[in-house]
Amino acid sequence: ESLYLDSPRTGEPKEGAEVSNNQVVALECALPKMTQLTDLYIRGSWMTNRLVARLAPVLQQIPKLQELYLWDENLPEERKTAMDLILSQLVATNKVTVQYSYS
């Protein structure tokens, strides 16, 4: 199973483009129940250090998670370094592969 966390595409209305706390809480509750989840794609409004930091401990509860794809067209090196640090426990404990995409 795969899950895509994305925001409106360029040219689409931006209403609600910001991720709300309610959306994050709902996801934090739902993710541990997704026992068949193997791939998670994070992009757009979801691709912030704060949100990924909130989700990282929850992702450790998903036994079959293998791949985490992070998309950001403009990811500065310092944010990538911070993201690597945030996800280091997930990578070490769960053997999850993290891949970055810039397109």
PDB file of N, CA and C in Angstrom:
ATOM      1  N   GLU A   1       0.830  -1.194   0.000  1.00  0.00           N
ATOM      2  CA  GLU A   1       0.000   0.000   0.000  1.00  0.00           C
ATOM      3  C   GLU A   1       0.870   1.252   0.000  1.00  0.00           C
ATOM      4  N   SER A   2       0.376   2.274  -0.657  1.00  0.00           N
ATOM      5  CA  SER A   2       1.061   3.561  -0.707  1.00  0.00           C
ATOM      6  C   SER A   2       0.115   4.652  -0.227  1.00  0.00           C
ATOM      7  N   LEU A   3       0.690   5.705   0.330  1.00  0.00           N
ATOM      8  CA  LEU A   3      -0.084   6.862   0.772  1.00  0.00           C
ATOM      9  C   LEU A   3       0.629   8.113   0.278  1.00  0.00           C
ATOM     10  N   TYR A   4      -0.158   9.025  -0.308  1.00  0.00           N
ATOM     11  CA  TYR A   4       0.381  10.277  -0.834  1.00  0.00           C
ATOM     12  C   TYR A   4      -0.154  11.444  -0.017  1.00  0.00           C
ATOM     13  N   LEU A   5       0.739  12.222   0.566  1.00  0.00           N
ATOM     14  CA  LEU A   5       0.367  13.453   1.265  1.00  0.00           C
ATOM     15  C   LEU A   5       0.809  14.596   0.370  1.00  0.00           C
ATOM     16  N   ASP A   6      -0.136  15.330  -0.158  1.00  0.00           N
ATOM     17  CA  ASP A   6       0.165  16.370  -1.135  1.00  0.00           C
ATOM     18  C   ASP A   6      -0.713  17.580  -0.854  1.00  0.00           C
ATOM     19  N   SER A   7      -0.430  18.673  -1.532  1.00  0.00           N
ATOM     20  CA  SER A   7      -1.229  19.896  -1.432  1.00  0.00           C
ATOM     21  C   SER A   7      -1.678  20.258  -2.842  1.00  0.00           C
ATOM     22  N   PRO A   8      -2.526  21.271  -2.981  1.00  0.00           N
ATOM     23  CA  PRO A   8      -2.996  21.637  -4.321  1.00  0.00           C
ATOM     24  C   PRO A   8      -1.844  21.923  -5.272  1.00  0.00           C
ATOM     25  N   ARG A   9      -2.020  21.527  -6.491  1.00  0.00           N
ATOM     26  CA  ARG A   9      -1.001  21.753  -7.519  1.00  0.00           C
ATOM     27  C   ARG A   9      -0.994  23.214  -7.944  1.00  0.00           C
ATOM     28  N   THR A  10       0.064  23.603  -8.591  1.00  0.00           N
ATOM     29  CA  THR A  10       0.197  24.964  -9.097  1.00  0.00           C
ATOM     30  C   THR A  10      -0.989  25.288  -9.994  1.00  0.00           C
ATOM     31  N   GLY A  11      -1.564  26.451  -9.773  1.00  0.00           N
ATOM     32  CA  GLY A  11      -2.700  26.864 -10.581  1.00  0.00           C
ATOM     33  C   GLY A  11      -4.045  26.507  -9.983  1.00  0.00           C
ATOM     34  N   GLU A  12      -4.056  25.589  -9.011  1.00  0.00           N
ATOM     35  CA  GLU A  12      -5.308  25.234  -8.348  1.00  0.00           C
ATOM     36  C   GLU A  12      -5.540  26.206  -7.202  1.00  0.00           C
ATOM     37  N   PRO A  13      -6.784  26.336  -6.762  1.00  0.00           N
ATOM     38  CA  PRO A  13      -7.065  27.253  -5.642  1.00  0.00           C
ATOM     39  C   PRO A  13      -6.235  26.883  -4.421  1.00  0.00           C
ATOM     40  N   LYS A  14      -5.752  27.891  -3.726  1.00  0.00           N
ATOM     41  CA  LYS A  14      -4.885  27.664  -2.568  1.00  0.00           C
ATOM     42  C   LYS A  14      -5.656  27.623  -1.250  1.00  0.00           C
ATOM     43  N   GLU A  15      -6.980  27.777  -1.290  1.00  0.00           N
ATOM     44  CA  GLU A  15      -7.745  27.703  -0.051  1.00  0.00           C
ATOM     45  C   GLU A  15      -7.476  26.361   0.614  1.00  0.00           C
ATOM     46  N   GLY A  16      -7.098  26.423   1.857  1.00  0.00           N
ATOM     47  CA  GLY A  16      -6.863  25.201   2.603  1.00  0.00           C
ATOM     48  C   GLY A  16      -5.525  24.548   2.280  1.00  0.00           C
ATOM     49  N   ALA A  17      -4.653  25.240   1.555  1.00  0.00           N
ATOM     50  CA  ALA A  17      -3.372  24.648   1.190  1.00  0.00           C
ATOM     51  C   ALA A  17      -2.503  24.393   2.417  1.00  0.00           C
ATOM     52  N   GLU A  18      -2.668  25.215   3.451  1.00  0.00           N
ATOM     53  CA  GLU A  18      -1.934  24.975   4.690  1.00  0.00           C
ATOM     54  C   GLU A  18      -2.502  23.727   5.371  1.00  0.00           C
ATOM     55  N   VAL A  19      -1.634  22.931   5.902  1.00  0.00           N
ATOM     56  CA  VAL A  19      -2.066  21.734   6.609  1.00  0.00           C
ATOM     57  C   VAL A  19      -2.532  22.143   7.998  1.00  0.00           C
ATOM     58  N   SER A  20      -3.747  21.769   8.334  1.00  0.00           N
ATOM     59  CA  SER A  20      -4.288  22.153   9.639  1.00  0.00           C
ATOM     60  C   SER A  20      -3.848  21.162  10.714  1.00  0.00           C
ATOM     61  N   ASN A  21      -3.893  21.612  11.952  1.00  0.00           N
ATOM     62  CA  ASN A  21      -3.567  20.738  13.078  1.00  0.00           C
ATOM     63  C   ASN A  21      -4.527  19.546  13.114  1.00  0.00           C
ATOM     64  N   ASN A  22      -5.797  19.770  12.770  1.00  0.00           N
ATOM     65  CA  ASN A  22      -6.770  18.675  12.746  1.00  0.00           C
ATOM     66  C   ASN A  22      -6.372  17.598  11.738  1.00  0.00           C
ATOM     67  N   GLN A  23      -5.850  18.020  10.581  1.00  0.00           N
ATOM     68  CA  GLN A  23      -5.404  17.052   9.582  1.00  0.00           C
ATOM     69  C   GLN A  23      -4.234  16.230  10.112  1.00  0.00           C
ATOM     70  N   VAL A  24      -3.315  16.892  10.796  1.00  0.00           N
ATOM     71  CA  VAL A  24      -2.150  16.193  11.336  1.00  0.00           C
ATOM     72  C   VAL A  24      -2.574  15.216  12.429  1.00  0.00           C
ATOM     73  N   VAL A  25      -3.446  15.641  13.322  1.00  0.00           N
ATOM     74  CA  VAL A  25      -3.928  14.774  14.399  1.00  0.00           C
ATOM     75  C   VAL A  25      -4.655  13.562  13.814  1.00  0.00           C
ATOM     76  N   ALA A  26      -5.486  13.791  12.811  1.00  0.00           N
ATOM     77  CA  ALA A  26      -6.206  12.683  12.164  1.00  0.00           C
ATOM     78  C   ALA A  26      -5.212  11.696  11.550  1.00  0.00           C
ATOM     79  N   LEU A  27      -4.178  12.230  10.929  1.00  0.00           N
ATOM     80  CA  LEU A  27      -3.169  11.359  10.316  1.00  0.00           C
ATOM     81  C   LEU A  27      -2.375  10.608  11.382  1.00  0.00           C
ATOM     82  N   GLU A  28      -2.043  11.292  12.481  1.00  0.00           N
ATOM     83  CA  GLU A  28      -1.319  10.637  13.574  1.00  0.00           C
ATOM     84  C   GLU A  28      -2.126   9.468  14.138  1.00  0.00           C
ATOM     85  N   CYS A  29      -3.437   9.599  14.151  1.00  0.00           N
ATOM     86  CA  CYS A  29      -4.311   8.527  14.647  1.00  0.00           C
ATOM     87  C   CYS A  29      -4.465   7.407  13.613  1.00  0.00           C
ATOM     88  N   ALA A  30      -4.520   7.776  12.347  1.00  0.00           N
ATOM     89  CA  ALA A  30      -4.782   6.795  11.285  1.00  0.00           C
ATOM     90  C   ALA A  30      -3.544   5.984  10.896  1.00  0.00           C
ATOM     91  N   LEU A  31      -2.381   6.614  10.877  1.00  0.00           N
ATOM     92  CA  LEU A  31      -1.172   5.935  10.387  1.00  0.00           C
ATOM     93  C   LEU A  31      -0.859   4.617  11.100  1.00  0.00           C
ATOM     94  N   PRO A  32      -0.899   4.543  12.428  1.00  0.00           N
ATOM     95  CA  PRO A  32      -0.564   3.267  13.077  1.00  0.00           C
ATOM     96  C   PRO A  32      -1.503   2.121  12.683  1.00  0.00           C
ATOM     97  N   LYS A  33      -2.690   2.446  12.206  1.00  0.00           N
ATOM     98  CA  LYS A  33      -3.648   1.410  11.781  1.00  0.00           C
ATOM     99  C   LYS A  33      -3.383   0.938  10.356  1.00  0.00           C
ATOM    100  N   MET A  34      -2.498   1.631   9.649  1.00  0.00           N
ATOM    101  CA  MET A  34      -2.179   1.284   8.265  1.00  0.00           C
ATOM    102  C   MET A  34      -1.039   0.260   8.251  1.00  0.00           C
ATOM    103  N   THR A  35      -1.344  -0.935   8.720  1.00  0.00           N
ATOM    104  CA  THR A  35      -0.308  -1.951   8.909  1.00  0.00           C
ATOM    105  C   THR A  35       0.270  -2.479   7.597  1.00  0.00           C
ATOM    106  N   GLN A  36      -0.421  -2.289   6.487  1.00  0.00           N
ATOM    107  CA  GLN A  36       0.078  -2.756   5.193  1.00  0.00           C
ATOM    108  C   GLN A  36       0.814  -1.671   4.417  1.00  0.00           C
ATOM    109  N   LEU A  37       0.945  -0.473   4.997  1.00  0.00           N
ATOM    110  CA  LEU A  37       1.590   0.636   4.312  1.00  0.00           C
ATOM    111  C   LEU A  37       3.079   0.346   4.113  1.00  0.00           C
ATOM    112  N   THR A  38       3.520   0.427   2.850  1.00  0.00           N
ATOM    113  CA  THR A  38       4.930   0.180   2.551  1.00  0.00           C
ATOM    114  C   THR A  38       5.631   1.430   2.028  1.00  0.00           C
ATOM    115  N   ASP A  39       4.881   2.334   1.381  1.00  0.00           N
ATOM    116  CA  ASP A  39       5.469   3.530   0.767  1.00  0.00           C
ATOM    117  C   ASP A  39       4.678   4.766   1.172  1.00  0.00           C
ATOM    118  N   LEU A  40       5.395   5.794   1.576  1.00  0.00           N
ATOM    119  CA  LEU A  40       4.759   7.070   1.936  1.00  0.00           C
ATOM    120  C   LEU A  40       5.434   8.182   1.144  1.00  0.00           C
ATOM    121  N   TYR A  41       4.609   8.984   0.467  1.00  0.00           N
ATOM    122  CA  TYR A  41       5.085  10.104  -0.340  1.00  0.00           C
ATOM    123  C   TYR A  41       4.642  11.397   0.331  1.00  0.00           C
ATOM    124  N   ILE A  42       5.587  12.281   0.613  1.00  0.00           N
ATOM    125  CA  ILE A  42       5.275  13.554   1.261  1.00  0.00           C
ATOM    126  C   ILE A  42       5.714  14.674   0.339  1.00  0.00           C
ATOM    127  N   ARG A  43       4.802  15.640   0.126  1.00  0.00           N
ATOM    128  CA  ARG A  43       5.072  16.707  -0.828  1.00  0.00           C
ATOM    129  C   ARG A  43       4.274  17.945  -0.457  1.00  0.00           C
ATOM    130  N   GLY A  44       4.645  19.069  -1.031  1.00  0.00           N
ATOM    131  CA  GLY A  44       3.857  20.297  -0.889  1.00  0.00           C
ATOM    132  C   GLY A  44       3.804  20.795   0.537  1.00  0.00           C
ATOM    133  N   SER A  45       2.601  21.156   0.981  1.00  0.00           N
ATOM    134  CA  SER A  45       2.410  21.736   2.313  1.00  0.00           C
ATOM    135  C   SER A  45       2.808  20.784   3.440  1.00  0.00           C
ATOM    136  N   TRP A  46       2.819  19.498   3.163  1.00  0.00           N
ATOM    137  CA  TRP A  46       3.192  18.511   4.171  1.00  0.00           C
ATOM    138  C   TRP A  46       4.706  18.436   4.365  1.00  0.00           C
ATOM    139  N   MET A  47       5.446  18.960   3.404  1.00  0.00           N
ATOM    140  CA  MET A  47       6.907  18.816   3.398  1.00  0.00           C
ATOM    141  C   MET A  47       7.573  19.930   4.207  1.00  0.00           C
ATOM    142  N   THR A  48       7.308  19.936   5.509  1.00  0.00           N
ATOM    143  CA  THR A  48       7.984  20.882   6.400  1.00  0.00           C
ATOM    144  C   THR A  48       8.671  20.083   7.501  1.00  0.00           C
ATOM    145  N   ASN A  49       9.742  20.629   8.033  1.00  0.00           N
ATOM    146  CA  ASN A  49      10.453  19.941   9.117  1.00  0.00           C
ATOM    147  C   ASN A  49       9.532  19.695  10.306  1.00  0.00           C
ATOM    148  N   ARG A  50       8.691  20.663  10.617  1.00  0.00           N
ATOM    149  CA  ARG A  50       7.795  20.537  11.782  1.00  0.00           C
ATOM    150  C   ARG A  50       6.823  19.369  11.603  1.00  0.00           C
ATOM    151  N   LEU A  51       6.210  19.268  10.428  1.00  0.00           N
ATOM    152  CA  LEU A  51       5.242  18.194  10.210  1.00  0.00           C
ATOM    153  C   LEU A  51       5.920  16.834  10.126  1.00  0.00           C
ATOM    154  N   VAL A  52       7.046  16.761   9.457  1.00  0.00           N
ATOM    155  CA  VAL A  52       7.754  15.485   9.364  1.00  0.00           C
ATOM    156  C   VAL A  52       8.224  15.054  10.754  1.00  0.00           C
ATOM    157  N   ALA A  53       8.653  16.010  11.581  1.00  0.00           N
ATOM    158  CA  ALA A  53       9.065  15.685  12.955  1.00  0.00           C
ATOM    159  C   ALA A  53       7.897  15.131  13.765  1.00  0.00           C
ATOM    160  N   ARG A  54       6.703  15.659  13.541  1.00  0.00           N
ATOM    161  CA  ARG A  54       5.524  15.140  14.250  1.00  0.00           C
ATOM    162  C   ARG A  54       5.159  13.742  13.775  1.00  0.00           C
ATOM    163  N   LEU A  55       5.368  13.470  12.502  1.00  0.00           N
ATOM    164  CA  LEU A  55       4.966  12.179  11.948  1.00  0.00           C
ATOM    165  C   LEU A  55       6.014  11.077  12.162  1.00  0.00           C
ATOM    166  N   ALA A  56       7.280  11.449  12.308  1.00  0.00           N
ATOM    167  CA  ALA A  56       8.345  10.444  12.401  1.00  0.00           C
ATOM    168  C   ALA A  56       8.109   9.384  13.482  1.00  0.00           C
ATOM    169  N   PRO A  57       7.750   9.755  14.724  1.00  0.00           N
ATOM    170  CA  PRO A  57       7.510   8.719  15.742  1.00  0.00           C
ATOM    171  C   PRO A  57       6.322   7.821  15.392  1.00  0.00           C
ATOM    172  N   VAL A  58       5.342   8.376  14.734  1.00  0.00           N
ATOM    173  CA  VAL A  58       4.166   7.594  14.337  1.00  0.00           C
ATOM    174  C   VAL A  58       4.561   6.597  13.241  1.00  0.00           C
ATOM    175  N   LEU A  59       5.420   7.033  12.336  1.00  0.00           N
ATOM    176  CA  LEU A  59       5.858   6.161  11.249  1.00  0.00           C
ATOM    177  C   LEU A  59       6.620   4.949  11.775  1.00  0.00           C
ATOM    178  N   GLN A  60       7.258   5.089  12.926  1.00  0.00           N
ATOM    179  CA  GLN A  60       7.975   3.959  13.522  1.00  0.00           C
ATOM    180  C   GLN A  60       7.026   2.840  13.929  1.00  0.00           C
ATOM    181  N   GLN A  61       5.754   3.143  14.057  1.00  0.00           N
ATOM    182  CA  GLN A  61       4.760   2.145  14.461  1.00  0.00           C
ATOM    183  C   GLN A  61       4.211   1.345  13.281  1.00  0.00           C
ATOM    184  N   ILE A  62       4.666   1.637  12.061  1.00  0.00           N
ATOM    185  CA  ILE A  62       4.170   0.953  10.868  1.00  0.00           C
ATOM    186  C   ILE A  62       5.204  -0.101  10.471  1.00  0.00           C
ATOM    187  N   PRO A  63       4.908  -1.367  10.746  1.00  0.00           N
ATOM    188  CA  PRO A  63       5.927  -2.410  10.602  1.00  0.00           C
ATOM    189  C   PRO A  63       6.423  -2.645   9.175  1.00  0.00           C
ATOM    190  N   LYS A  64       5.580  -2.441   8.175  1.00  0.00           N
ATOM    191  CA  LYS A  64       5.969  -2.757   6.806  1.00  0.00           C
ATOM    192  C   LYS A  64       6.481  -1.561   6.011  1.00  0.00           C
ATOM    193  N   LEU A  65       6.529  -0.393   6.633  1.00  0.00           N
ATOM    194  CA  LEU A  65       6.993   0.790   5.912  1.00  0.00           C
ATOM    195  C   LEU A  65       8.435   0.586   5.464  1.00  0.00           C
ATOM    196  N   GLN A  66       8.665   0.755   4.157  1.00  0.00           N
ATOM    197  CA  GLN A  66       9.992   0.526   3.593  1.00  0.00           C
ATOM    198  C   GLN A  66      10.583   1.775   2.954  1.00  0.00           C
ATOM    199  N   GLU A  67       9.738   2.568   2.305  1.00  0.00           N
ATOM    200  CA  GLU A  67      10.222   3.712   1.531  1.00  0.00           C
ATOM    201  C   GLU A  67       9.490   4.982   1.947  1.00  0.00           C
ATOM    202  N   LEU A  68      10.251   6.037   2.114  1.00  0.00           N
ATOM    203  CA  LEU A  68       9.697   7.356   2.396  1.00  0.00           C
ATOM    204  C   LEU A  68      10.243   8.292   1.323  1.00  0.00           C
ATOM    205  N   TYR A  69       9.353   8.857   0.528  1.00  0.00           N
ATOM    206  CA  TYR A  69       9.737   9.749  -0.564  1.00  0.00           C
ATOM    207  C   TYR A  69       9.387  11.180  -0.186  1.00  0.00           C
ATOM    208  N   LEU A  70      10.356  12.057  -0.218  1.00  0.00           N
ATOM    209  CA  LEU A  70      10.155  13.458   0.144  1.00  0.00           C
ATOM    210  C   LEU A  70      10.407  14.316  -1.087  1.00  0.00           C
ATOM    211  N   TRP A  71       9.359  15.045  -1.520  1.00  0.00           N
ATOM    212  CA  TRP A  71       9.454  15.883  -2.714  1.00  0.00           C
ATOM    213  C   TRP A  71       9.422  17.345  -2.338  1.00  0.00           C
ATOM    214  N   ASP A  72      10.389  18.065  -2.812  1.00  0.00           N
ATOM    215  CA  ASP A  72      10.405  19.510  -2.640  1.00  0.00           C
ATOM    216  C   ASP A  72      11.239  20.091  -3.775  1.00  0.00           C
ATOM    217  N   GLU A  73      10.624  20.968  -4.552  1.00  0.00           N
ATOM    218  CA  GLU A  73      11.325  21.550  -5.697  1.00  0.00           C
ATOM    219  C   GLU A  73      12.446  22.486  -5.274  1.00  0.00           C
ATOM    220  N   ASN A  74      12.400  22.961  -4.033  1.00  0.00           N
ATOM    221  CA  ASN A  74      13.404  23.914  -3.574  1.00  0.00           C
ATOM    222  C   ASN A  74      13.816  23.552  -2.144  1.00  0.00           C
ATOM    223  N   LEU A  75      14.529  22.454  -2.003  1.00  0.00           N
ATOM    224  CA  LEU A  75      14.934  21.987  -0.678  1.00  0.00           C
ATOM    225  C   LEU A  75      16.381  22.393  -0.412  1.00  0.00           C
ATOM    226  N   PRO A  76      16.573  23.446   0.398  1.00  0.00           N
ATOM    227  CA  PRO A  76      17.940  23.874   0.718  1.00  0.00           C
ATOM    228  C   PRO A  76      18.681  22.776   1.480  1.00  0.00           C
ATOM    229  N   GLU A  77      19.988  22.760   1.353  1.00  0.00           N
ATOM    230  CA  GLU A  77      20.810  21.723   1.982  1.00  0.00           C
ATOM    231  C   GLU A  77      20.612  21.689   3.499  1.00  0.00           C
ATOM    232  N   GLU A  78      20.446  22.849   4.138  1.00  0.00           N
ATOM    233  CA  GLU A  78      20.271  22.849   5.599  1.00  0.00           C
ATOM    234  C   GLU A  78      18.945  22.207   6.016  1.00  0.00           C
ATOM    235  N   ARG A  79      17.906  22.370   5.192  1.00  0.00           N
ATOM    236  CA  ARG A  79      16.634  21.694   5.507  1.00  0.00           C
ATOM    237  C   ARG A  79      16.743  20.200   5.283  1.00  0.00           C
ATOM    238  N   LYS A  80      17.471  19.790   4.255  1.00  0.00           N
ATOM    239  CA  LYS A  80      17.675  18.362   3.999  1.00  0.00           C
ATOM    240  C   LYS A  80      18.451  17.745   5.165  1.00  0.00           C
ATOM    241  N   THR A  81      19.476  18.439   5.647  1.00  0.00           N
ATOM    242  CA  THR A  81      20.258  17.952   6.782  1.00  0.00           C
ATOM    243  C   THR A  81      19.369  17.811   8.020  1.00  0.00           C
ATOM    244  N   ALA A  82      18.525  18.801   8.265  1.00  0.00           N
ATOM    245  CA  ALA A  82      17.598  18.736   9.398  1.00  0.00           C
ATOM    246  C   ALA A  82      16.620  17.579   9.229  1.00  0.00           C
ATOM    247  N   MET A  83      16.126  17.392   8.009  1.00  0.00           N
ATOM    248  CA  MET A  83      15.189  16.306   7.726  1.00  0.00           C
ATOM    249  C   MET A  83      15.864  14.953   7.973  1.00  0.00           C
ATOM    250  N   ASP A  84      17.121  14.817   7.550  1.00  0.00           N
ATOM    251  CA  ASP A  84      17.865  13.576   7.785  1.00  0.00           C
ATOM    252  C   ASP A  84      17.994  13.293   9.279  1.00  0.00           C
ATOM    253  N   LEU A  85      18.248  14.332  10.056  1.00  0.00           N
ATOM    254  CA  LEU A  85      18.366  14.176  11.505  1.00  0.00           C
ATOM    255  C   LEU A  85      17.020  13.763  12.117  1.00  0.00           C
ATOM    256  N   ILE A  86      15.956  14.411  11.683  1.00  0.00           N
ATOM    257  CA  ILE A  86      14.607  14.088  12.174  1.00  0.00           C
ATOM    258  C   ILE A  86      14.275  12.624  11.898  1.00  0.00           C
ATOM    259  N   LEU A  87      14.671  12.136  10.738  1.00  0.00           N
ATOM    260  CA  LEU A  87      14.291  10.790  10.311  1.00  0.00           C
ATOM    261  C   LEU A  87      15.317   9.723  10.665  1.00  0.00           C
ATOM    262  N   SER A  88      16.414  10.107  11.298  1.00  0.00           N
ATOM    263  CA  SER A  88      17.497   9.155  11.561  1.00  0.00           C
ATOM    264  C   SER A  88      17.042   7.964  12.401  1.00  0.00           C
ATOM    265  N   GLN A  89      16.202   8.195  13.391  1.00  0.00           N
ATOM    266  CA  GLN A  89      15.720   7.094  14.238  1.00  0.00           C
ATOM    267  C   GLN A  89      14.850   6.134  13.440  1.00  0.00           C
ATOM    268  N   LEU A  90      14.003   6.681  12.581  1.00  0.00           N
ATOM    269  CA  LEU A  90      13.148   5.852  11.727  1.00  0.00           C
ATOM    270  C   LEU A  90      14.003   4.987  10.804  1.00  0.00           C
ATOM    271  N   VAL A  91      15.036   5.579  10.237  1.00  0.00           N
ATOM    272  CA  VAL A  91      15.934   4.859   9.332  1.00  0.00           C
ATOM    273  C   VAL A  91      16.681   3.761  10.090  1.00  0.00           C
ATOM    274  N   ALA A  92      17.199   4.095  11.273  1.00  0.00           N
ATOM    275  CA  ALA A  92      17.976   3.134  12.050  1.00  0.00           C
ATOM    276  C   ALA A  92      17.125   2.003  12.607  1.00  0.00           C
ATOM    277  N   THR A  93      15.983   2.340  13.173  1.00  0.00           N
ATOM    278  CA  THR A  93      15.143   1.352  13.838  1.00  0.00           C
ATOM    279  C   THR A  93      14.348   0.498  12.861  1.00  0.00           C
ATOM    280  N   ASN A  94      13.718   1.145  11.894  1.00  0.00           N
ATOM    281  CA  ASN A  94      12.806   0.449  10.995  1.00  0.00           C
ATOM    282  C   ASN A  94      13.421   0.099   9.642  1.00  0.00           C
ATOM    283  N   LYS A  95      14.655   0.516   9.417  1.00  0.00           N
ATOM    284  CA  LYS A  95      15.334   0.252   8.140  1.00  0.00           C
ATOM    285  C   LYS A  95      14.572   0.827   6.954  1.00  0.00           C
ATOM    286  N   VAL A  96      13.991   1.996   7.159  1.00  0.00           N
ATOM    287  CA  VAL A  96      13.253   2.681   6.098  1.00  0.00           C
ATOM    288  C   VAL A  96      14.245   3.440   5.220  1.00  0.00           C
ATOM    289  N   THR A  97      14.049   3.357   3.919  1.00  0.00           N
ATOM    290  CA  THR A  97      14.879   4.097   2.970  1.00  0.00           C
ATOM    291  C   THR A  97      14.214   5.439   2.699  1.00  0.00           C
ATOM    292  N   VAL A  98      14.982   6.519   2.824  1.00  0.00           N
ATOM    293  CA  VAL A  98      14.474   7.864   2.557  1.00  0.00           C
ATOM    294  C   VAL A  98      15.054   8.334   1.222  1.00  0.00           C
ATOM    295  N   GLN A  99      14.166   8.770   0.328  1.00  0.00           N
ATOM    296  CA  GLN A  99      14.603   9.277  -0.959  1.00  0.00           C
ATOM    297  C   GLN A  99      14.070  10.687  -1.158  1.00  0.00           C
ATOM    298  N   TYR A 100      14.934  11.563  -1.646  1.00  0.00           N
ATOM    299  CA  TYR A 100      14.561  12.939  -1.917  1.00  0.00           C
ATOM    300  C   TYR A 100      14.395  13.133  -3.416  1.00  0.00           C
ATOM    301  N   SER A 101      13.391  13.916  -3.784  1.00  0.00           N
ATOM    302  CA  SER A 101      13.182  14.262  -5.185  1.00  0.00           C
ATOM    303  C   SER A 101      13.035  15.776  -5.280  1.00  0.00           C
ATOM    304  N   TYR A 102      13.620  16.357  -6.292  1.00  0.00           N
ATOM    305  CA  TYR A 102      13.604  17.805  -6.439  1.00  0.00           C
ATOM    306  C   TYR A 102      12.838  18.250  -7.667  1.00  0.00           C
ATOM    307  N   SER A 103      12.036  17.364  -8.241  1.00  0.00           N
ATOM    308  CA  SER A 103      11.289  17.761  -9.438  1.00  0.00           C
ATOM    309  C   SER A 103       9.815  17.490  -9.270  1.00  0.00           C
TER     310      SER A 103
END
